[in-house]
XYZ file of C-alpha atoms in Angstrom:
670
model
C 129.363 78.030 87.207
C 131.033 74.732 86.538
C 127.813 73.347 85.067
C 125.684 74.226 88.081
C 124.824 77.765 87.155
C 124.651 79.723 83.877
C 127.870 81.436 82.883
C 126.174 84.455 81.307
C 125.344 86.221 84.592
C 127.192 89.083 86.245
C 127.516 89.238 90.023
C 127.827 92.531 91.893
C 128.225 93.192 95.621
C 127.286 96.731 96.681
C 128.268 98.663 99.783
C 129.040 102.290 100.535
C 132.780 101.982 101.063
C 135.749 99.768 101.831
C 138.737 100.919 103.851
C 141.999 99.289 104.840
C 140.404 98.506 108.206
C 136.871 97.133 108.244
C 134.276 95.381 110.378
C 132.275 92.189 110.194
C 129.885 93.266 107.423
C 132.687 94.026 104.969
C 134.630 90.968 106.058
C 131.682 88.661 105.323
C 131.152 90.280 101.911
C 134.818 89.861 100.972
C 134.742 86.210 102.062
C 131.661 85.644 99.919
C 133.424 87.118 96.891
C 136.496 84.963 97.536
C 134.486 81.758 98.029
C 132.436 82.393 94.895
C 135.695 82.495 92.964
C 137.364 79.551 94.712
C 134.383 77.216 94.451
C 132.586 78.422 91.296
C 135.130 80.550 89.423
C 132.814 83.553 89.675
C 134.683 86.823 89.150
C 132.288 89.078 91.004
C 132.601 92.853 91.146
C 132.454 94.944 94.313
C 130.943 98.395 93.777
C 131.550 101.272 96.199
C 130.164 104.814 96.194
C 132.355 106.908 98.497
C 135.043 109.379 97.483
C 138.465 107.992 98.371
C 141.715 108.653 96.571
C 143.357 105.503 97.978
C 141.450 102.668 96.318
C 144.563 101.446 94.509
C 146.262 100.929 97.862
C 143.129 99.393 99.391
C 142.813 96.871 96.534
C 146.466 95.907 96.785
C 146.225 95.395 100.545
C 143.067 93.255 100.279
C 144.779 91.006 97.736
C 148.069 90.957 99.666
C 146.241 89.971 102.884
C 144.328 87.274 100.938
C 140.889 88.703 101.670
C 140.130 88.461 97.945
C 141.948 87.029 94.922
C 143.372 89.340 92.293
C 140.552 88.371 89.918
C 137.915 90.210 92.006
C 137.265 93.741 90.753
C 136.597 96.674 93.081
C 135.036 99.582 91.207
C 134.311 102.994 92.680
C 131.814 105.542 91.377
C 134.178 108.511 91.516
C 136.990 106.582 89.854
C 134.608 105.467 87.113
C 133.476 108.996 86.281
C 137.054 110.315 86.364
C 137.945 108.050 83.451
C 141.474 107.528 84.788
C 143.524 104.601 83.606
C 146.678 103.128 85.150
C 149.116 105.630 86.641
C 151.940 106.380 84.200
C 153.737 109.101 86.126
C 154.066 110.507 89.625
C 154.344 114.059 90.850
C 156.734 114.881 93.694
C 155.765 117.873 95.857
C 158.527 119.558 97.843
C 158.226 121.381 101.145
C 160.538 124.286 100.268
C 159.375 127.166 98.125
C 161.413 130.363 97.513
C 158.302 132.568 97.401
C 157.292 131.822 101.011
C 158.621 131.778 104.541
C 157.892 128.302 105.920
C 156.978 127.549 109.544
C 156.983 123.822 110.566
C 154.136 122.613 112.804
C 155.328 120.881 115.973
C 154.911 117.081 116.064
C 153.311 116.970 112.594
C 154.682 116.781 109.064
C 152.853 120.021 108.230
C 153.929 123.568 107.372
C 152.501 127.107 107.394
C 153.408 129.303 104.413
C 153.744 133.112 104.715
C 154.000 135.553 101.804
C 155.623 138.799 102.950
C 154.069 138.271 106.379
C 150.592 137.249 105.117
C 149.460 133.702 106.066
C 148.587 132.049 102.758
C 148.721 128.251 103.001
C 148.827 125.237 105.270
C 150.350 122.108 103.710
C 150.083 118.585 105.092
C 152.675 116.009 104.021
C 151.148 113.338 106.231
C 150.774 110.631 103.636
C 153.014 107.588 103.854
C 156.494 108.482 102.706
C 156.001 112.180 103.474
C 153.834 112.783 100.391
C 151.524 115.774 100.050
C 148.032 115.121 101.416
C 146.255 118.485 101.227
C 146.733 122.258 101.003
C 144.493 124.768 102.815
C 144.327 128.333 101.426
C 143.502 131.427 103.506
C 142.346 134.960 102.642
C 143.434 138.259 104.184
C 140.986 137.811 107.083
C 142.506 134.447 108.012
C 139.443 132.529 106.766
C 140.045 129.189 105.073
C 138.620 129.618 101.601
C 139.710 126.435 99.836
C 141.260 122.999 100.352
C 143.041 120.976 97.675
C 143.364 117.214 98.225
C 146.022 115.060 96.561
C 146.260 111.342 95.880
C 149.064 108.874 96.510
C 150.641 109.729 93.167
C 150.727 113.494 93.752
C 147.744 114.493 91.597
C 145.147 116.998 92.758
C 141.819 115.139 92.993
C 139.447 117.516 94.764
C 138.965 121.193 95.593
C 136.639 122.187 98.419
C 135.570 125.840 98.448
C 134.165 126.771 101.846
C 131.284 128.931 103.056
C 133.772 130.922 105.114
C 131.388 133.763 106.010
C 129.141 131.305 107.907
C 131.404 128.391 108.830
C 134.720 127.548 107.109
C 134.028 123.863 107.813
C 130.987 123.926 105.514
C 131.566 123.291 101.795
C 130.064 125.680 99.271
C 131.380 123.945 96.180
C 133.379 120.780 95.493
C 135.265 120.110 92.272
C 136.589 116.637 91.433
C 139.512 116.225 89.014
C 141.004 113.370 87.071
C 144.767 112.984 86.741
C 144.756 115.053 83.546
C 143.489 118.009 85.564
C 139.987 117.946 84.032
C 137.048 118.554 86.391
C 134.591 115.698 85.831
C 132.202 116.450 88.726
C 131.040 119.591 90.509
C 128.777 119.688 93.577
C 127.084 122.901 94.763
C 125.923 123.216 98.360
C 123.487 125.503 100.121
C 123.674 126.284 103.833
C 120.455 125.605 105.755
C 120.278 125.818 109.550
C 124.070 125.871 109.734
C 124.346 122.660 107.721
C 125.358 122.050 104.116
C 122.870 120.398 101.785
C 123.401 119.495 98.147
C 121.850 122.005 95.765
C 123.014 120.693 92.392
C 125.416 118.078 91.050
C 127.052 118.573 87.643
C 128.556 115.581 85.861
C 130.679 116.610 82.858
C 130.585 114.009 80.082
C 132.636 115.218 77.144
C 131.140 118.575 76.155
C 127.824 117.891 77.908
C 126.625 118.500 81.455
C 124.263 116.131 83.249
C 122.544 117.656 86.282
C 121.342 115.856 89.430
C 119.804 117.222 92.614
C 120.511 114.367 95.026
C 123.545 112.144 95.510
C 121.305 109.063 95.164
C 120.305 110.248 91.679
C 123.975 110.240 90.696
C 124.492 106.821 92.247
C 121.489 105.383 90.421
C 122.730 106.828 87.134
C 126.112 105.188 87.695
C 124.544 101.775 88.319
C 122.345 102.047 85.245
C 125.415 103.026 83.222
C 127.639 100.357 84.745
C 125.389 97.289 84.597
C 125.541 95.221 81.426
C 122.156 95.476 79.685
C 122.973 92.512 77.457
C 123.302 90.106 80.373
C 121.413 89.280 83.539
C 122.845 90.820 86.673
C 122.639 89.579 90.242
C 122.975 92.604 92.511
C 123.656 91.761 96.167
C 123.321 94.790 98.453
C 125.343 94.685 101.676
C 125.304 98.398 102.570
C 121.998 99.768 103.822
C 122.683 103.236 102.380
C 122.340 101.727 98.887
C 118.987 99.965 99.466
C 116.692 102.693 98.134
C 118.758 103.119 94.978
C 118.607 99.434 94.034
C 114.922 99.174 94.973
C 114.178 101.960 92.487
C 115.778 100.066 89.577
C 113.138 98.649 87.254
C 115.434 96.843 84.814
C 114.048 93.388 84.011
C 117.576 91.953 83.752
C 118.462 92.855 87.363
C 117.870 90.459 90.243
C 117.820 92.419 93.506
C 119.122 90.609 96.612
C 119.503 92.271 100.012
C 121.683 90.983 102.857
C 120.498 91.336 106.462
C 123.631 91.428 108.632
C 122.054 92.221 112.005
C 118.740 92.409 113.814
C 116.092 94.511 112.113
C 114.431 95.370 115.440
C 114.859 98.025 118.071
C 114.454 97.246 121.789
C 112.684 95.320 123.230
C 113.330 93.189 120.102
C 109.824 91.737 119.861
C 108.325 90.701 116.529
C 106.329 93.938 116.367
C 109.022 96.243 117.826
C 109.974 99.387 115.942
C 112.175 98.689 112.927
C 115.750 99.910 112.903
C 116.057 102.856 110.555
C 118.471 101.168 108.168
C 116.177 98.174 107.593
C 112.985 100.062 106.808
C 113.573 100.638 103.094
C 113.792 96.936 102.243
C 111.308 95.518 104.763
C 108.661 98.042 103.742
C 109.223 97.186 100.065
C 109.580 93.413 100.089
C 107.313 93.216 97.027
C 110.207 94.663 94.979
C 112.796 92.209 96.321
C 113.961 89.085 94.484
C 115.746 87.755 97.547
C 116.092 88.741 101.205
C 119.024 86.844 102.717
C 118.774 86.219 106.452
C 121.470 84.643 108.578
C 119.222 82.613 110.903
C 115.934 80.704 110.833
C 114.886 82.578 113.964
C 115.046 85.922 112.153
C 113.217 84.516 109.124
C 110.369 83.391 111.381
C 110.089 86.876 112.892
C 110.105 88.459 109.423
C 107.458 86.006 108.221
C 105.179 86.682 111.203
C 105.356 90.425 110.640
C 105.532 90.775 106.862
C 103.750 87.637 105.716
C 104.777 84.361 104.162
C 106.679 84.929 100.931
C 108.916 82.897 98.688
C 111.689 85.487 98.541
C 113.105 84.833 102.040
C 116.315 82.776 102.127
C 118.308 81.654 105.168
C 122.027 81.496 104.360
C 124.248 81.501 107.458
C 127.805 82.744 107.267
C 130.414 80.074 106.836
C 133.613 80.182 108.807
C 137.084 79.060 107.932
C 137.670 75.481 109.013
C 141.083 76.001 110.488
C 141.928 72.345 110.037
C 145.499 72.402 111.238
C 144.605 74.330 114.360
C 141.324 72.530 115.077
C 142.941 69.075 114.846
C 145.552 70.064 117.419
C 144.080 68.998 120.731
C 145.057 71.415 123.461
C 144.426 70.353 127.011
C 141.210 71.928 128.242
C 141.497 74.008 131.353
C 139.176 72.826 134.077
C 136.451 75.257 135.236
C 137.408 77.917 132.678
C 134.926 79.878 130.619
C 135.819 82.217 127.775
C 134.127 85.175 126.108
C 135.098 86.771 122.782
C 133.454 90.175 122.468
C 134.160 93.864 122.054
C 134.229 95.691 125.371
C 131.057 97.523 124.425
C 127.834 98.245 126.280
C 125.687 96.252 123.813
C 127.671 93.066 124.591
C 126.566 93.216 128.271
C 129.828 91.770 129.554
C 128.884 93.076 132.999
C 126.205 90.354 133.111
C 128.862 87.632 132.900
C 130.989 89.305 135.564
C 127.999 89.704 137.876
C 126.943 86.076 137.302
C 130.436 84.920 138.270
C 130.006 86.360 141.756
C 127.507 83.565 142.336
C 129.481 80.936 140.378
C 132.567 81.154 142.594
C 130.469 80.413 145.685
C 130.038 76.911 144.232
C 133.327 76.676 142.323
C 135.906 78.975 144.001
C 138.547 78.005 141.434
C 136.390 78.979 138.416
C 137.841 81.418 135.846
C 136.272 83.619 133.203
C 138.657 84.938 130.544
C 137.249 87.782 128.432
C 139.048 88.607 125.165
C 138.455 91.825 123.267
C 138.929 95.577 123.385
C 136.752 98.658 123.615
C 135.674 101.736 125.522
C 134.052 99.794 128.390
C 137.344 98.328 129.621
C 137.759 100.697 132.581
C 134.149 100.198 133.719
C 134.488 96.422 133.502
C 137.734 96.433 135.478
C 136.047 98.560 138.126
C 133.166 96.056 138.377
C 135.634 93.178 138.764
C 137.337 95.025 141.631
C 134.019 95.968 143.224
C 132.811 92.338 143.251
C 136.237 91.124 144.435
C 136.646 88.861 141.400
C 140.259 89.800 140.589
C 141.354 86.174 140.990
C 138.496 84.782 138.881
C 137.592 87.167 136.057
C 140.249 88.485 133.652
C 140.115 90.991 130.800
C 142.682 89.462 128.453
C 142.617 91.975 125.604
C 142.980 91.053 121.949
C 144.066 87.552 120.930
C 145.473 86.539 117.553
C 144.895 82.835 118.370
C 141.175 82.489 119.170
C 141.163 78.833 118.098
C 143.700 77.901 120.752
C 141.706 79.809 123.392
C 138.493 77.960 122.461
C 140.295 74.592 122.446
C 141.531 75.188 125.997
C 138.229 76.401 127.505
C 135.354 74.535 129.137
C 132.728 76.652 127.349
C 132.248 80.029 125.696
C 129.568 82.552 126.578
C 127.756 85.409 124.818
C 125.326 87.814 126.525
C 124.717 90.507 123.877
C 121.560 92.574 123.617
C 121.424 91.451 119.987
C 123.551 89.921 117.260
C 123.213 89.419 113.546
C 124.710 85.956 113.614
C 127.643 85.692 115.994
C 130.706 84.472 114.091
C 132.529 83.809 117.349
C 129.863 81.222 118.207
C 130.574 79.168 115.083
C 134.299 79.414 115.713
C 133.707 78.137 119.239
C 131.769 75.150 117.869
C 134.514 74.334 115.345
C 136.945 73.985 118.232
C 134.617 71.808 120.288
C 133.893 74.510 122.835
C 130.238 74.335 124.013
C 128.122 77.493 124.211
C 126.166 79.247 126.945
C 124.260 82.168 125.426
C 121.348 84.455 126.012
C 118.458 83.529 123.726
C 118.951 86.800 121.871
C 117.968 87.917 118.413
C 119.706 86.482 116.522
C 122.170 83.599 116.314
C 122.376 81.313 119.355
C 119.030 79.568 118.797
C 120.248 78.368 115.387
C 123.521 77.035 116.806
C 122.679 75.609 120.222
C 120.905 72.299 120.689
C 119.924 72.815 124.285
C 121.534 70.267 126.577
C 123.609 68.728 123.759
C 126.212 71.292 122.716
C 125.387 74.063 125.149
C 122.579 75.977 126.852
C 120.203 78.761 125.901
C 119.608 81.193 128.754
C 116.655 83.544 129.251
C 117.558 86.959 127.833
C 119.015 89.340 130.454
C 118.435 86.835 133.299
C 121.762 86.987 135.173
C 120.649 84.437 137.758
C 119.700 81.946 135.034
C 123.073 82.611 133.395
C 124.893 81.831 136.652
C 122.863 78.645 137.122
C 123.767 77.352 133.658
C 127.467 78.116 134.136
C 127.324 76.157 137.390
C 125.441 73.384 135.570
C 128.162 73.198 132.906
C 130.945 73.032 135.521
C 128.993 70.427 137.509
C 128.716 67.959 134.624
C 132.359 67.304 133.861
C 131.551 63.794 132.630
C 129.321 65.231 129.864
C 131.799 67.776 128.560
C 133.366 65.334 126.064
C 129.926 64.718 124.524
C 129.175 68.455 124.500
C 132.490 69.061 122.746
C 131.883 66.365 120.117
C 128.357 67.637 119.455
C 129.743 71.139 119.037
C 132.146 70.002 116.312
C 129.320 68.120 114.564
C 127.064 71.178 114.667
C 129.839 73.343 113.183
C 129.732 71.288 109.980
C 126.384 72.920 109.179
C 128.334 76.150 108.593
C 130.943 74.786 106.179
C 132.048 76.598 103.040
C 130.518 73.833 100.916
C 127.066 74.309 102.465
C 127.433 78.068 102.167
C 128.080 77.848 98.425
C 125.309 75.258 97.962
C 122.822 77.584 99.675
C 123.751 80.502 97.426
C 123.555 78.350 94.288
C 120.133 77.071 95.355
C 118.886 80.604 95.954
C 120.116 81.874 92.577
C 118.404 78.965 90.833
C 115.103 79.529 92.646
C 115.133 83.264 91.943
C 115.595 82.645 88.214
C 112.839 80.042 88.139
C 110.419 82.346 89.968
C 111.169 85.456 87.918
C 108.293 84.793 85.502
C 105.915 84.671 88.466
C 107.272 87.845 90.048
C 104.268 89.998 90.976
C 104.634 93.663 90.065
C 101.943 95.190 92.230
C 102.607 98.260 94.341
C 99.287 98.446 96.169
C 95.596 97.581 96.014
C 92.261 98.738 97.418
C 89.103 96.715 98.028
C 85.691 98.286 97.450
C 82.838 96.346 99.027
C 79.523 96.206 97.140
C 77.524 93.478 98.928
C 77.664 92.087 102.467
C 75.117 89.695 104.011
C 74.406 86.437 105.841
C 73.906 83.392 103.617
C 72.935 80.994 106.399
C 72.304 81.940 109.998
C 72.391 78.285 111.038
C 75.803 77.614 109.514
C 77.044 81.147 110.231
C 77.906 81.520 106.545
C 78.709 85.030 105.406
C 79.153 86.507 101.936
C 81.007 89.611 100.732
C 81.388 90.824 97.198
C 83.433 93.690 95.807
C 86.155 94.843 93.468
C 89.918 94.891 93.862
C 91.629 97.897 92.293
C 95.296 97.096 91.747
C 97.997 99.763 91.418
C 99.613 100.116 88.998
C 96.944 98.782 86.669
C 97.906 95.282 85.529
C 96.652 92.840 82.940
C 94.681 89.690 83.658
C 97.778 87.466 83.459
C 99.321 89.431 86.328
C 96.168 89.002 88.419
C 96.236 85.236 87.809
C 99.591 85.049 89.633
C 97.955 86.349 92.803
C 96.506 84.119 95.488
C 94.012 85.361 98.073
C 92.797 84.496 101.566
C 91.100 86.220 104.471
C 92.045 86.482 108.116
C 90.036 87.215 111.234
C 92.039 89.024 113.895
C 90.828 89.748 117.435
C 91.398 93.408 118.082
C 92.933 93.266 121.583
C 94.597 89.866 121.833
C 95.744 89.939 118.163
C 94.816 86.251 117.871
C 94.698 85.493 114.162
C 92.718 82.856 112.269
C 93.423 82.323 108.576
C 90.620 81.092 106.338
C 91.963 79.515 103.164
C 90.072 78.819 99.927
C 87.411 81.397 100.753
C 88.243 84.022 98.114
C 87.756 84.029 94.341
C 89.161 86.735 92.079
C 87.355 86.960 88.746
C 88.013 88.899 85.554
C 87.963 92.631 86.022
C 89.072 92.316 89.645
C 85.679 91.105 90.898
C 86.097 89.392 94.267
C 83.735 86.931 95.947
C 84.342 86.011 99.577
C 82.390 83.167 101.178
C 83.317 82.001 104.665
C 81.880 80.619 107.887
C 82.275 82.137 111.330
C 82.420 78.586 112.634
C 86.154 79.182 112.329
C 85.780 81.081 115.602
C 84.407 78.120 117.560
C 86.333 77.901 120.843
C 84.767 74.729 122.263
C 84.076 72.170 119.544
C 81.907 70.021 121.797
C 79.579 72.828 122.830
C 80.017 75.056 119.775
C 80.911 78.146 121.816
C 82.333 81.015 119.775
C 85.323 83.094 120.827
C 84.144 86.416 122.183
C 85.659 89.726 121.182
C 85.819 92.044 118.206
C 87.122 90.257 115.119
C 88.381 92.417 112.276
C 88.255 90.973 108.768
C 91.126 91.488 106.307
C 91.848 90.418 102.748
C 95.349 89.170 101.909
C 96.725 89.026 98.387
C 99.953 87.057 98.123
C 102.239 84.959 95.966
C 105.980 84.622 95.316
C 107.439 88.009 96.322
C 104.105 89.649 97.125
C 102.146 89.811 100.363
C 99.774 92.580 101.367
C 96.937 92.735 103.854
C 94.085 95.241 103.775
C 91.007 95.595 105.938
C 87.811 94.840 104.016
C 85.566 97.840 103.541
C 86.435 101.359 102.338
C 83.349 102.369 100.275
C 80.094 100.438 100.406
C 76.937 100.211 98.336
C 73.490 100.785 99.856
C 72.817 97.047 99.710
C 75.968 96.366 101.716
C 74.904 98.868 104.364
C 71.322 97.606 104.658
C 72.321 93.945 104.867
C 74.052 94.222 108.240
C 72.041 92.233 110.791
C 72.821 90.976 114.267
C 72.397 87.242 114.844
C 71.511 85.380 118.068
C 73.192 81.964 117.970
C 72.351 80.141 121.212
C 70.131 80.036 124.276
C 72.695 81.971 126.322
C 71.965 85.023 124.237
C 75.367 85.182 122.546
C 75.209 87.827 119.854
C 77.115 88.071 116.574
C 76.939 91.587 115.212
C 78.590 92.608 111.950
C 79.227 96.361 111.790
C 81.227 98.979 109.898
C 84.018 100.806 111.691
C 84.540 104.561 111.696
C 85.893 106.372 109.787
C 86.970 103.898 107.084
C 83.895 101.666 106.993
C 85.728 98.370 107.440
C 83.680 95.324 108.409
C 84.142 93.700 111.822
C 82.237 91.112 113.858
C 81.402 91.705 117.500
C 80.783 88.491 119.423
C 79.470 88.754 122.963
C 76.382 89.214 125.116
């Protein structure tokens, strides 16, 4: 890597699929691949897992549209197993056939084929250039029994045999062919509750058959076959459907990095809210992760609070193209004009901006809000504009191919989403000196807005507060030049150079920490002794054994640090007590701590009342796990529990074991 990074590493980006049209996740991955090549000459490989006969065309379009350079490889699992090389010939399929009577389908390039009156086939020539796309075959009862699919070059690539007695839409068997006509993959399905589920997968390798029972087993086999075992491999996972597969890889030469492209939380988006389904695999297995890449510091803080402090979290914001020619052209800013760039979708809460503008125009009747985008909420938004009589103030402008010009001409830009992963439009707004007014959502705006300098953070879902800050922005015309300058300065934090530097730094740290990677799946703590050491000093002592799973050697245990926490059961207030735990040979643990940590009033020595649960935390590098202290106890541990009066007011400290697990807690009260 031009002297900054070893050259003997492979770099792979994994996602389920890439099409000719794609969203923000794929776009950011393609930009990363391109920037790695442009700045570091890294020829990364993009791996996809879906069946698609058009990857040649997709690759060519991505290169032609300059999303990636020609040096970036896109490899697909099905293409790999087919063993096909470059196309040397093409097959031309004709519509006419002397054996059949042909009936054209109205308004489609499709035809029905009849053999002596019997309906036999339906052919679609709906590929570009009128090429054959698929053929459906029918039996005497007019049930579709099979479909054949063809690629751009005219070769049959897949046969789908249907479960026509139950539902002709359900596959019973799929056969995949290479261009030589050899079947390289066969998938059997079983019908359960009117749905198809995979029963067996047969991969034909030469004269041998390899059998799998789940599609993820096949995908894992491909990765293990594809990765170079003689080199170290950085595997960056962008598609959530691939998370479990990569997590299951145990190869020591694979560094596993997972991108987080959006919020990991479900409503109401609190730290402890339910996790989104797609994020659970990684967040519940962070011990197996070399690097978790987050787009904002705000999200990292939420992850840290919930899953513990680890050294495998990395904040790497997206970079955005510095459109230098456009951004140096100074368009005249329109007075009292706000702009919004967002899909017309319910999650963007564009109705909040429209509603807020009803109040704004009472102060600034000439104010305008221009909303650029498209989506299924357009009719509802237009209806709201009419209902609030804002036709002369709020405008749905549709798609724009010149967002930079729009930002340069506007007083500010606004975003009111329920959630974001990062908010690329916000960075683009900053590049063009357009200040921001945004809900303090998760995630994005808090990392980009310096409140009162380059924009304003607004209380989430508070339409009145939103209106007040729009009015505030319009009211301070003399400050807008400073806001604009500060916006451009802030945008420099998201440059391509910083983006590459952040990735290089992360790769270096991951390599350095690999020797200290902790390979522990789980642990249990078995308490053997529990008693007061000093009633005056409130010193308490616990002794027991840590059983680590899987069983590890002493060198592995030496990598682990330990601490205890006291957590109040209702308020969830947490107090960490460092340097209180010793782990000895054989997993013996000694815990010595003082309940003086719970003193609320230092002058009077008053303890915090409540029920305080005690937990042991093992942590280090990638590992962090918390367990309540207890489980099984010896007789001495049971007999040693004693209540303790600590002052004249009769305040009582009572250690006790919870039911049914026998964890130790301290009740402090009267």
